[in-house]
Short mmCIF file of C-alpha atoms and ligand atoms in Angstrom, two decimals:
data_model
loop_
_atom_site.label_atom_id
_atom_site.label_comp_id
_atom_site.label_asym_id
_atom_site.label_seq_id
_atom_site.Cartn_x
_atom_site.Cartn_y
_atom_site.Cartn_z
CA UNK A 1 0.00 0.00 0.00
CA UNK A 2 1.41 3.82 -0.93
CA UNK A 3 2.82 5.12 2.31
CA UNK A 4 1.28 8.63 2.36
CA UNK A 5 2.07 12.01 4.63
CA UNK A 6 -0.26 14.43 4.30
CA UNK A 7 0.38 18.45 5.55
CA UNK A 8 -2.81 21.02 6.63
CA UNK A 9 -5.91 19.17 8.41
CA UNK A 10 -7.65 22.88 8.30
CA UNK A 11 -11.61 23.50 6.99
CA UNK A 12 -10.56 21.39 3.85
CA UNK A 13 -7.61 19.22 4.74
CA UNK A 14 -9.46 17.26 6.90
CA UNK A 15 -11.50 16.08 4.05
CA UNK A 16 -8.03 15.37 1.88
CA UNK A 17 -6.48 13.13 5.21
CA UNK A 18 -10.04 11.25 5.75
CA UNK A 19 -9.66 9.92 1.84
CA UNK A 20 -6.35 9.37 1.99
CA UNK A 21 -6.90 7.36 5.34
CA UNK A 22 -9.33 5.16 3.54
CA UNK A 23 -6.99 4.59 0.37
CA UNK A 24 -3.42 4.28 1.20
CA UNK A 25 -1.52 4.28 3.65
CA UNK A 26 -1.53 7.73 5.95
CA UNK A 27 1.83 7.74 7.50
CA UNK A 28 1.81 10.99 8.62
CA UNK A 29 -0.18 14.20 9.68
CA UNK A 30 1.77 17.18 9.67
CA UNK A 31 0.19 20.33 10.69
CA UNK A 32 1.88 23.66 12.32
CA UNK A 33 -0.77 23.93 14.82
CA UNK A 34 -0.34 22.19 18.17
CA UNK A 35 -3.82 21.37 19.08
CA UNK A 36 -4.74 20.51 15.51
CA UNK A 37 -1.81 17.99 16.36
CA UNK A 38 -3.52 16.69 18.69
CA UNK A 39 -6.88 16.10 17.49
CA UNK A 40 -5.90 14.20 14.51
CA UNK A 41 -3.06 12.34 16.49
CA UNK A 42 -5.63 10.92 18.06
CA UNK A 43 -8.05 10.55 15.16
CA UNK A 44 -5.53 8.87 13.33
CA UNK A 45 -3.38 6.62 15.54
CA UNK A 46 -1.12 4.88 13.37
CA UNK A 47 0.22 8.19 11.62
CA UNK A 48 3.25 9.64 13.33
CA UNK A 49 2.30 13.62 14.06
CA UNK A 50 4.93 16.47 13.54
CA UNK A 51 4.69 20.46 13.42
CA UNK A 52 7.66 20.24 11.20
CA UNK A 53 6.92 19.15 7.40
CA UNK A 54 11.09 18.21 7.57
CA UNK A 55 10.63 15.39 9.38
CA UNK A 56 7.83 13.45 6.91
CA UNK A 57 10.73 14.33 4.16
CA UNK A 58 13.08 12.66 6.00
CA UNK A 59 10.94 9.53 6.21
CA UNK A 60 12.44 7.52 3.37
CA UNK A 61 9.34 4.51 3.71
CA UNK A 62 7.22 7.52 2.24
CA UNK A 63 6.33 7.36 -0.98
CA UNK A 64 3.86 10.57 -1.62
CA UNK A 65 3.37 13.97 0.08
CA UNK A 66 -0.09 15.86 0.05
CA UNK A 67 -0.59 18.99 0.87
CA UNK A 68 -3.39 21.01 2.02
CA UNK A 69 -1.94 23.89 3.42
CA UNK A 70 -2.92 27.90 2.80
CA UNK A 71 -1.79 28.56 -0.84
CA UNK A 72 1.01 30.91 -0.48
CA UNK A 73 3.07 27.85 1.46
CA UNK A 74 2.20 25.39 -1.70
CA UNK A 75 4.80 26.20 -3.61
CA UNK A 76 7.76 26.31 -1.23
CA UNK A 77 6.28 22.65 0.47
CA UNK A 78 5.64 21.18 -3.19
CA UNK A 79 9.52 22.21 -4.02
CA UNK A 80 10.95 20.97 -0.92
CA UNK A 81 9.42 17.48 -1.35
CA UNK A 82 9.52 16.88 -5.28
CA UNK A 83 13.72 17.67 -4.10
CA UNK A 84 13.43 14.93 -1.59
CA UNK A 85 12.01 12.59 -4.17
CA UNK A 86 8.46 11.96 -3.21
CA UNK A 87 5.30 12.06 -5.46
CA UNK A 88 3.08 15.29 -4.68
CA UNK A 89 -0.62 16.01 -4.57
CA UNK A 90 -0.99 19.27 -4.09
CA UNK A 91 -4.20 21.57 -3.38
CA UNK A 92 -5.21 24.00 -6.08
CA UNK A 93 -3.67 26.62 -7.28
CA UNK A 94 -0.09 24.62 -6.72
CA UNK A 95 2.04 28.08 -6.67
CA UNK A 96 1.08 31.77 -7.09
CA UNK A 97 3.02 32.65 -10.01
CA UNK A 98 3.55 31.31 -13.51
CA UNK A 99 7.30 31.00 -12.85
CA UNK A 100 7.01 29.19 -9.79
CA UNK A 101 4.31 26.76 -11.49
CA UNK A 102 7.32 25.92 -14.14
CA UNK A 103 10.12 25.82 -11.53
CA UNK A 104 7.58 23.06 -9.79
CA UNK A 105 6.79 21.04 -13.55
CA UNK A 106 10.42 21.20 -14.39
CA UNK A 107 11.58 19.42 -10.55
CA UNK A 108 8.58 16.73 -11.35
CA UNK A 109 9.78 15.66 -15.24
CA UNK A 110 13.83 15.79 -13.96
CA UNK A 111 12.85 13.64 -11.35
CA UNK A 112 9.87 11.37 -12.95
CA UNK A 113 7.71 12.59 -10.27
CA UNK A 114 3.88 12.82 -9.97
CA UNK A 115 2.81 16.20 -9.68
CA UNK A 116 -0.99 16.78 -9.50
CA UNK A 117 -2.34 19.79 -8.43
CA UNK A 118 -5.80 19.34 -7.05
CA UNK A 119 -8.00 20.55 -9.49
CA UNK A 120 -11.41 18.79 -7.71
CA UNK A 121 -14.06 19.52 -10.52
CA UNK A 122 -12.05 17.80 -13.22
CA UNK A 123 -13.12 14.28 -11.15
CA UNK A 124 -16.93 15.41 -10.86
CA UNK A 125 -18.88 12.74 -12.32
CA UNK A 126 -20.98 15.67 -13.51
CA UNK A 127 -18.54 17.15 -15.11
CA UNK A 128 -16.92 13.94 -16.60
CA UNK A 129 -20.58 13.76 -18.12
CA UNK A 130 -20.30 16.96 -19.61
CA UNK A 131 -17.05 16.56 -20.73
CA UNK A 132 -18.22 13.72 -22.78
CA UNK A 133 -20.68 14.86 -24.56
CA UNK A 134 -18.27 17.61 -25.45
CA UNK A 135 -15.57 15.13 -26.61
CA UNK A 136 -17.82 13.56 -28.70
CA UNK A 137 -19.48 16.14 -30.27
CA UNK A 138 -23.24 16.48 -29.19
CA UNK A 139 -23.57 19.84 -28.80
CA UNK A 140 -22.00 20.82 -32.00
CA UNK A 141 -19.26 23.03 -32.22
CA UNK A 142 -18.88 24.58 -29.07
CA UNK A 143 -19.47 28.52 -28.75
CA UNK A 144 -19.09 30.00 -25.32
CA UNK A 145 -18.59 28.63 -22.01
CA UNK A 146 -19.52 30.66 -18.56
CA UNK A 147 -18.97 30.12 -15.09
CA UNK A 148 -20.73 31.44 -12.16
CA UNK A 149 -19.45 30.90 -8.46
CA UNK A 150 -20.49 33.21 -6.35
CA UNK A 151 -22.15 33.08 -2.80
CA UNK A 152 -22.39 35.31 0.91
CA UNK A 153 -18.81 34.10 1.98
CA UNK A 154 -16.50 32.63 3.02
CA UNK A 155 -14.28 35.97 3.14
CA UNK A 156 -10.77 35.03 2.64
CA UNK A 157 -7.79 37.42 3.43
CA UNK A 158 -4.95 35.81 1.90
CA UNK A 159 -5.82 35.67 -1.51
CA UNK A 160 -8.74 37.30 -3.57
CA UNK A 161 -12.12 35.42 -5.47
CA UNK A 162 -9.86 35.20 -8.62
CA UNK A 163 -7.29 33.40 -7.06
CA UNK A 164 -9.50 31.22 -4.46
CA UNK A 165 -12.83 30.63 -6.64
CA UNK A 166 -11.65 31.39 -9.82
CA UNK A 167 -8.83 28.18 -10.65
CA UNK A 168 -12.01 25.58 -10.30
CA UNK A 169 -14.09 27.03 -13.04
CA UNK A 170 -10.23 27.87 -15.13
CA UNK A 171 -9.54 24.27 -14.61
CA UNK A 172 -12.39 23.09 -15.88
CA UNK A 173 -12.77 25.66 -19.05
CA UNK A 174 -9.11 24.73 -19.84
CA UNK A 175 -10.27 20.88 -20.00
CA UNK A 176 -13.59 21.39 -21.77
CA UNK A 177 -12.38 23.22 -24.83
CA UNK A 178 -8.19 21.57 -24.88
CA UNK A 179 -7.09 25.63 -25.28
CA UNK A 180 -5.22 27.99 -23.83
CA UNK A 181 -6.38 31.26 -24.51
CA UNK A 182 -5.16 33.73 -26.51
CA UNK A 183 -6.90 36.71 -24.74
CA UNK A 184 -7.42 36.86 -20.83
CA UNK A 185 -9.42 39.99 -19.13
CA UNK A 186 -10.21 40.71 -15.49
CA UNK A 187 -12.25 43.08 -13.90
CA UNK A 188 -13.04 43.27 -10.82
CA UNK A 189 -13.05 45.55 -7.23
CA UNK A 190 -12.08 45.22 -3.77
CA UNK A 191 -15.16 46.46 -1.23
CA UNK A 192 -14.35 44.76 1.65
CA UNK A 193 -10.37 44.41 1.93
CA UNK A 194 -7.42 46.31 0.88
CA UNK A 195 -5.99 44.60 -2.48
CA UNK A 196 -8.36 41.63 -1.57
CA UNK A 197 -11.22 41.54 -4.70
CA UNK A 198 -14.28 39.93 -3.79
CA UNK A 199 -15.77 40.51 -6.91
CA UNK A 200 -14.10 39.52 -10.20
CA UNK A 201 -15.45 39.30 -13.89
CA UNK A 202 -13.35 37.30 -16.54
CA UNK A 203 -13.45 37.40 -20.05
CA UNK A 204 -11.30 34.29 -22.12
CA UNK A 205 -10.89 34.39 -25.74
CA UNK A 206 -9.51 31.15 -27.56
CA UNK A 207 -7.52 30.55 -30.56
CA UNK A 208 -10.31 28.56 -31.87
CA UNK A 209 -12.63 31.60 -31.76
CA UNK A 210 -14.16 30.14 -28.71
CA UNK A 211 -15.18 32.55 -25.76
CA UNK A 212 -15.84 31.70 -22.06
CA UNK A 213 -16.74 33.86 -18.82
CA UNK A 214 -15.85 33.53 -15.02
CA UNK A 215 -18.07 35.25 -12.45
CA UNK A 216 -16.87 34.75 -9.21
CA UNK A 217 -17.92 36.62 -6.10
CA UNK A 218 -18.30 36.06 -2.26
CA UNK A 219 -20.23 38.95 -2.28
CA UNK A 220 -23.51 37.82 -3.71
CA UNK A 221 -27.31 36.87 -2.87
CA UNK A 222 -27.03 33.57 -4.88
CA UNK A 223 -25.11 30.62 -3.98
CA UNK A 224 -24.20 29.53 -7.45
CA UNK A 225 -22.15 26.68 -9.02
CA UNK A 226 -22.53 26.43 -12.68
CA UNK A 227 -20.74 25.82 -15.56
CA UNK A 228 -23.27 26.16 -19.03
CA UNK A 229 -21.33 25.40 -22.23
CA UNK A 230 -23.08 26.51 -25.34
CA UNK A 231 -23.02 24.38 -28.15
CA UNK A 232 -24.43 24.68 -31.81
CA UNK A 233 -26.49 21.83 -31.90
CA UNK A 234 -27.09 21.93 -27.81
CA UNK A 235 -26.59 23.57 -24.43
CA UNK A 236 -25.62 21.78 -21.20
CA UNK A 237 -25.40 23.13 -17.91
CA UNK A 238 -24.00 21.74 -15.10
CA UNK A 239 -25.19 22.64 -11.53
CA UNK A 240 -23.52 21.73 -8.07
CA UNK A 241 -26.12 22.96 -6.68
CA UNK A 242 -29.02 20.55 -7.37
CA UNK A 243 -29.09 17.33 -5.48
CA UNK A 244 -30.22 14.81 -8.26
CA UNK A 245 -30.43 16.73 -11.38
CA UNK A 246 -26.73 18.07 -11.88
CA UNK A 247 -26.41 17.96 -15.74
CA UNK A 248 -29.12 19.52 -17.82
CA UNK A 249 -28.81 18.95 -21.52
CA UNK A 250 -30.56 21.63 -23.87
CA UNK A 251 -32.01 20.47 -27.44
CA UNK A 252 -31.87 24.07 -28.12
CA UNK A 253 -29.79 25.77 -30.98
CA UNK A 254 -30.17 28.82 -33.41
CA UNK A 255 -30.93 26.89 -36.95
CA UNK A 256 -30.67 28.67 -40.31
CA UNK A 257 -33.59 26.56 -42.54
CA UNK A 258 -31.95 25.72 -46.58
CA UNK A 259 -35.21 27.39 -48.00
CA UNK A 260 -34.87 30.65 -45.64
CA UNK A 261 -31.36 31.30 -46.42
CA UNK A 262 -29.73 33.80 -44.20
CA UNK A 263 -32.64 34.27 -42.10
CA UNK A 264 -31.92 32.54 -38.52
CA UNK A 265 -34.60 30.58 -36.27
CA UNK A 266 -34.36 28.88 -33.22
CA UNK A 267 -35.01 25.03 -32.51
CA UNK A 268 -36.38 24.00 -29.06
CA UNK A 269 -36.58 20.06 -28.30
CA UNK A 270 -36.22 18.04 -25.52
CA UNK A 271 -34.55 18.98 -22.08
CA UNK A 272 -33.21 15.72 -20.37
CA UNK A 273 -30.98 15.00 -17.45
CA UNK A 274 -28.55 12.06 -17.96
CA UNK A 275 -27.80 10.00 -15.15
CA UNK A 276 -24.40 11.08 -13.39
CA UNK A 277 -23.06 9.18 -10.80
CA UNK A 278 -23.01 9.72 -6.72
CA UNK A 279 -19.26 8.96 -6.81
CA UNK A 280 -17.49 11.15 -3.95
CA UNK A 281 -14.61 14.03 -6.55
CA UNK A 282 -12.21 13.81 -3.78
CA UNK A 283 -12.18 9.76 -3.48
CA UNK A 284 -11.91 9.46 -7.64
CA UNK A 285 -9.38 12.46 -7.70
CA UNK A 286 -6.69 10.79 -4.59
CA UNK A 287 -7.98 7.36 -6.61
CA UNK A 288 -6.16 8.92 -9.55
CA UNK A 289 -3.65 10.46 -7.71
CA UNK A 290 -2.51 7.24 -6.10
CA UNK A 291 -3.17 5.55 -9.34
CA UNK A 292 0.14 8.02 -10.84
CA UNK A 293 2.31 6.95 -8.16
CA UNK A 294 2.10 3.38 -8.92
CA UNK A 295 1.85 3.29 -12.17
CA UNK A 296 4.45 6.53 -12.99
CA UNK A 297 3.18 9.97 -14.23
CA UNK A 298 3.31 9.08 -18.02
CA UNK A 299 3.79 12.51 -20.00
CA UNK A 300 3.12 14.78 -17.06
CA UNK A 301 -0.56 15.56 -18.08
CA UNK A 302 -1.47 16.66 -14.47
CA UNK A 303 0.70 18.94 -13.71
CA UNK A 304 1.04 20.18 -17.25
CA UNK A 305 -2.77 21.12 -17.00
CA UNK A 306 -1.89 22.40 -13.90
CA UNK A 307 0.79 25.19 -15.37
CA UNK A 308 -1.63 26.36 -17.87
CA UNK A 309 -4.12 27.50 -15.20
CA UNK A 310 -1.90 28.91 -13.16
CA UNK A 311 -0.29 30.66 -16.16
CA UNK A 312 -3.71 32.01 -17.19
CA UNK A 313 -4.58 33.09 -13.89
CA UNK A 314 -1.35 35.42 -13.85
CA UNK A 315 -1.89 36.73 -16.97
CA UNK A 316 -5.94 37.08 -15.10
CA UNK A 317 -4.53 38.48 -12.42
CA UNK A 318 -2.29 41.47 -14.35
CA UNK A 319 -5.28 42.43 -16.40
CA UNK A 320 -7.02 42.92 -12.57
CA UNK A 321 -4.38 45.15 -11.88
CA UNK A 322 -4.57 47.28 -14.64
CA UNK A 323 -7.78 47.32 -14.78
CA UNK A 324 -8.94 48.96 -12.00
N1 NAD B 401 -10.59 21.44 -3.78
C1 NAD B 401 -11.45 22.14 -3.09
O1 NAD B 401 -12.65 22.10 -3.33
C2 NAD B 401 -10.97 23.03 -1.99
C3 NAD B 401 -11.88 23.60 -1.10
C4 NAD B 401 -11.40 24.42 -0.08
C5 NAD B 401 -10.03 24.67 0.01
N2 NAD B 401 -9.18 24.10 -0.90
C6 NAD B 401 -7.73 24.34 -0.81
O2 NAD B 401 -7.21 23.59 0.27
C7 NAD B 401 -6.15 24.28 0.90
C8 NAD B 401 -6.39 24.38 2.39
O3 NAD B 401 -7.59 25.09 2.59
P1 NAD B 401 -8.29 25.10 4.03
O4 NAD B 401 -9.60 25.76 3.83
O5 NAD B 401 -8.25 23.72 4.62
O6 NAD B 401 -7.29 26.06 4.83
P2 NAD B 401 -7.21 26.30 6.41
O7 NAD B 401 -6.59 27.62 6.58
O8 NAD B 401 -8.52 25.99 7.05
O9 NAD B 401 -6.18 25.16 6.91
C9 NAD B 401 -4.83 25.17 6.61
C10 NAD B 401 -4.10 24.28 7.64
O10 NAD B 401 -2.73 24.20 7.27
C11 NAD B 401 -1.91 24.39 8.46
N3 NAD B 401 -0.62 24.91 8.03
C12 NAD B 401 -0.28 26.18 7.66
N4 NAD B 401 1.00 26.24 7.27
C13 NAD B 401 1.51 24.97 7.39
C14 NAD B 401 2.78 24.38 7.13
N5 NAD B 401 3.80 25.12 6.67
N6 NAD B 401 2.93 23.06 7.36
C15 NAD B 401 1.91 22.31 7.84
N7 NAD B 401 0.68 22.82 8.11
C16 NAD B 401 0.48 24.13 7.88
C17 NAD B 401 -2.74 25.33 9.33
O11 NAD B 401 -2.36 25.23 10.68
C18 NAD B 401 -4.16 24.82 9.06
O12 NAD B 401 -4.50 23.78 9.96
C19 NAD B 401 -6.05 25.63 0.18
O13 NAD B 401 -5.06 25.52 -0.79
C20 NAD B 401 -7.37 25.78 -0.51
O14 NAD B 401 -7.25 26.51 -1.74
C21 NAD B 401 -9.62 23.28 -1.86
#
C-alpha cells in the first residue's frame, strides 16, 4: 500500500487526510498547529504527528506527500518534497506565479515525479458527463462557455475570489475546450479588503474563436455553481447545486432553414438530465492520484494542466491590476 504524509488538516484538509486514510496508507499528519496535532493524532493513531513538514521528508518509507496547506506555502512545500524525491498532490492553485508553477513542472519531469495539483471539478462525475458529450461532439461546435461561483462568503484574506474561486471554473474551461487562450481579461473591485477583490469578472478568448466567462464573487445573494457550455447543436449546464439533477442537456440551438437562407430561427426540443453518478470528486481524484504513483506519471498531463491555469490566472490576475 502507498505510504502517504499528508500536511494542513484545516476546513478542507481534513476532508483530503479522511480519503487518503481510507486509500493508502496515511503515514503521517503534519500540521503547524499544536492542538490541531492533537486532534488528529488521536483521530488517526497509526500516523506519526509532527509540526515540522522536515521530518515526513526525511521519512524515506514515504512514498507521496499531500498537501493542504494555505496557498502561499504550496509552492515552497511542493519544491521541498519533489527535491526529496516523493510524489506530490498538491491543493489548487499549486504556486502563485507562472514562474514558480514551471520551476515546480520542471523538478517533477527531472525527477519522474507525480505532480498533480488538485483541481477537484475535473473528477466530478458531472462534469466527466459533460465533458463527454463535449468530446464527442453532441452539442456541435462549441461557442461560449460561462462560469458562475459566487455566494455570501466565506471571506478570505490571503488571496482574492480570482485566485480562491476562480482556478475551479479555469480548470475546468481549460479541459472542456483543450485551449489555452489567446486573450485573458479581469475586472473586478475590492469592497471589503485592501488589495483583496471579492468581486471579479473574466473574459477568455480562444484561438479557436471560442469565448468563455468567469463570475466569481463572495459577495452575492445567490449561492451559485454552474458551468453552461453553449453548443451549436445543444446547451448543457451543469449545476452543483441541485441534489439529483446536476447535468441539464438543452435540445436548443439557433438553426438557419436551406429554403430561408440567411434568415436565422431557433429550434427548441427536448430537455433531459442524464444520469451522473453519486461517486465522492475527492475519493476518484486521490484514486487517480494514487493511481500516478504506482503506475508513474506518463507525459506529465497533471501537472502540465496544472501550469496552464496557473499561467492564465497570472496573466488574469495582471489584467485585474490594470484594470482597476
Ligand atoms: N478542492 C477544493 O474544493 C478546496 C476547497 C477548499 C479549500 N481548498 C484548498 O485547500 C487548501 C487548504 O484550505 P483550508 O480551507 O483547509 O485552509 P485552512 O486555513 O482551514 O487550513 C490550513 C491548515 O494548514 C496548516 N498549516 C499552515 N502552514 C503549514 C505548514 N507550513 N505546514 C503544515 N501545516 C500548515 C494550518 O495550521 C491549518 O490547519 C487551500 O489551498 C485551498 O485553496 C480546496
Amino acid at each position: 500500500m502507498t505510504r502517504v504524509a499528508h500536511a494542513g488538516v484545516g476546513g478542507w484538509g481534513r476532508n483530503v487526510a479522511r480519503v487518503v486514510g481510507e486509500l493508502a496508507d496515511l503515514a503521517w499528519i503534519c500540521d503547524t498547529d499544536e492542538e490541531r496535532q492533537a486532534q488528529y493524532g488521536a483521530r488517526y493513531p497509526q500516523a506519526r504527528v509532527t509540526g515540522a513538514f522536515e521530518d515526513l521528508l526525511a521519512d524515506d518509507t514515504v512514498d507521496a506527500v499531500v498537501i493542504a496547506t494555505p496557498v502561499p506555502t504550496h509552492h515552497a512545500l511542493a519544491k521541498q518534497a519533489l527535491e526529496a524525491g516523493k510524489h506530490v498532490f498538491v491543493e489548487k492553485p499549486p504556486a502563485m506565479t507562472g514562474a514558480e508553477m514551471e520551476e515546480l513542472v520542471a523538478l517533477a519531469e527531472q525527477h519522474d515525479l507525480v505532480l498533480m495539483p488538485g483541481h477537484l471539478l475535473l473528477y466530478h462525475p458531472g462534469l466527466r458527463k459533460v465533458k463527454e458529450l463535449v468530446d464527442a461532439g453532441e452539442l456541435g461546435e462549441v461557442a461560449c462557455v460561462y462560469g458562475n461561483r459566487q455566494n455570501l462568503g466565506v471571506i478570505r484574506s490571503n488571496e482574492n475570489a480570482l485566485l480562491s474561486l476562480g482556478v475551479h471554473d479555469l480548470s475546468v474551461i481549460l479541459w472542456l475546450l483543450g485551449e489555452e487562450p489567446s486573450e485573458a481579461v479581469a475586472h473586478g473591485t475590492a469592497f471589503l479588503q485592501d488589495g483583496i477583490e471579492d468581486v471579479v469578472f473574466c473574459f477568455l478568448r480562444f484561438p479557436s474563436g471560442k469565448v468563455a466567462h468567469m463570475h466569481l464573487s463572495w459577495l452575492d445573494p445567490h449561492k451559485m455553481r454552474k458551468m453552461t457550455v453553449v453548443g451549436r447543436e445543444k446547451m448543457v449546464v451543469f449545476d452543483d447545486m441541485e441534489l439529483e439533477r446536476k447535468v441539464t442537456v438543452y435540445e436548443k440551438a439557433p438553426w438557419e432553414p436551406a429554403e430561408t437562407y440567411g434568415e436565422w430561427r431557433t429550434r427548441t426540443g427536448d430537455i433531459y438530465s442524464p444520469k451522473v453518478s453519486t461517486d465522492e470528486p475527492l475519493k476518484l481524484e486521490l484514486q487517480h492520484f494514487l493511481r500516478l504513483v504506482t503506475e508513474g506519471p506518463g507525459g506529465h498531463r497533471e501537472a502540465r494542466d496544472g501550469l496552464a491555469v496557473v499561467r492564465t490566472l497570472d496573466r488574469l490576475s495582471a489584467s485585474l491590476r490594470s484594470t482597476q
